[in-house]
Amino acid sequence: MTNSLGNSILLHLESKIYPYHNSDSETYRMGNKKPVKQEIPFYNNVSEFLSAAGFPQQTEPDFTINTMENYFKGGLFSMGPFRRNYYVFVYITEGEGKVTLDNKEYIIKPDMFYYSSPGHVTSIEVNKSLKGYMVSSSVGFLEKYYAGDIYKEFPFLGYVNAPPLQVEGGLNNCFTTVLANILKTYDCEQGSYRYHIISNLLIAFLYKVKQLILISPVQIGTEKKCSSMVLNFMKLLDKHFRNIVAGKEDKLYTVADFARLLHVHPNYLSSRVKKETGKSISHWLKGMIIGEAQNLLLNTTLSVAQISDKLKFDEPTNFTKYFKKKMGRSPKEYRVQAELNHKV
């Protein structure tokens, strides 16, 4: 998977300038603004992301926070699809546009909060300059500075992308206050306990996020009822698919593989996952496979055979049958229909 930043190119569309990430493996559909890539770009830190967006800045690799105004200078831009290798938490107080999280499109509007876990596909289009905050954290930073089980206390961190949430009922002032405090500390604190202080403030913010999720009408994952074992399964499933996409693992895990890694019997794991999430392990696996197949069909020029190989199917015909059974059309038909819909 390429992570070459290349040089930004500018497309003048509807009298607005949109910087796009560019690399040797990409071509561009000039009429509809959608980049077509041989692979989806992968950004290891915020510096790489900002350079690709056309706003190059150096940031610390493990933890960063800044305002949208400082990051994007009030610019209008569109980029993606891309993947991150870090957590990102975004609170938007002003601005307009669209954000796509794993092929689900949402409208950007004031007092909107969203987060994205590592490895998932994101696209962004900003039509009115953004204000707010963006926080990024490596997985290692969260685990290093929190004494307990970070994923047990904040299980939403182990989920796939969740839909954006509206921050209402006084929480918007709380979000702004907490994030402003983290930013002030990040900018001013230089002592040996800098990251210990920042991490404690970040934990306070994560509790605010947890509170927001609990009162939100939008259901996110299984926030209220999962055991540590099931949460660890979800975390392991997500990590496994990130490794599959990155070419770091050569086969898809079975239920027995997950059970072995979690040191439980396969039947016990299956029953607990089904009871606590309402979905079988097979359902979760199929969802990840189909979701990644959709990402690759929509956002890359990889052939069906190449996608089949990337997702560890023995034969392209088996992948085609698998996809068609779930989606009602072949991968090729799905890609063609998506192209037609995008042109409408």
Coordinates of N, CA and C in Angstrom, one line a residue, residues 29 34-40 81 83 294-303 307 335 339:
R29 N -10.5 11.8 -12.3 CA -11.7 12.1 -13.1 C -12.0 13.5 -13.0
K34 N -13.5 13.0 -8.4 CA -13.2 11.8 -7.6 C -11.9 11.2 -8.1
P35 N -10.9 11.1 -7.2 CA -9.6 10.5 -7.6 C -9.7 9.0 -7.7
V36 N -9.0 8.4 -8.6 CA -9.0 6.9 -8.8 C -7.6 6.4 -8.6
K37 N -7.4 5.5 -7.6 CA -6.1 5.1 -7.2 C -5.9 3.6 -7.4
Q38 N -4.6 3.3 -7.6 CA -4.3 1.9 -7.6 C -4.4 1.3 -6.2
E39 N -4.0 2.2 -5.2 CA -4.2 1.8 -3.8 C -4.7 3.1 -3.1
I40 N -5.3 2.8 -1.9 CA -5.8 3.9 -1.1 C -4.6 4.4 -0.2
P81 N -10.3 9.1 -1.3 CA -10.3 8.4 0.0 C -8.9 8.1 0.5
R83 N -6.6 6.3 4.3 CA -6.6 5.7 5.6 C -5.7 6.4 6.5
Q294 N -16.0 -3.3 -0.8 CA -16.7 -2.1 -1.3 C -15.7 -1.0 -1.4
N295 N -14.9 -0.8 -0.3 CA -13.9 0.2 -0.3 C -13.0 0.1 -1.5
L296 N -12.5 -1.0 -1.8 CA -11.5 -1.3 -2.9 C -12.2 -1.1 -4.2
L297 N -13.4 -1.6 -4.4 CA -14.1 -1.5 -5.7 C -14.4 0.0 -6.0
L298 N -14.8 0.8 -5.0 CA -15.2 2.1 -5.2 C -14.1 3.1 -5.3
N299 N -13.0 2.8 -4.6 CA -11.9 3.8 -4.4 C -10.6 3.5 -5.0
T300 N -10.5 2.4 -5.7 CA -9.2 2.0 -6.4 C -9.5 1.5 -7.7
T301 N -8.5 1.4 -8.5 CA -8.6 0.7 -9.9 C -8.1 -0.7 -9.8
L302 N -8.0 -1.3 -8.7 CA -7.6 -2.7 -8.6 C -8.6 -3.5 -9.3
S303 N -8.2 -4.5 -10.0 CA -9.1 -5.5 -10.7 C -9.8 -6.3 -9.7
I307 N -8.4 -7.6 -6.0 CA -9.1 -7.5 -4.8 C -9.3 -8.8 -4.1
R335 N -19.3 -2.1 -9.1 CA -18.5 -1.0 -9.5 C -19.1 -0.1 -10.6
E339 N -20.3 3.8 -10.5 CA -19.8 4.8 -11.4 C -21.0 5.6 -12.0

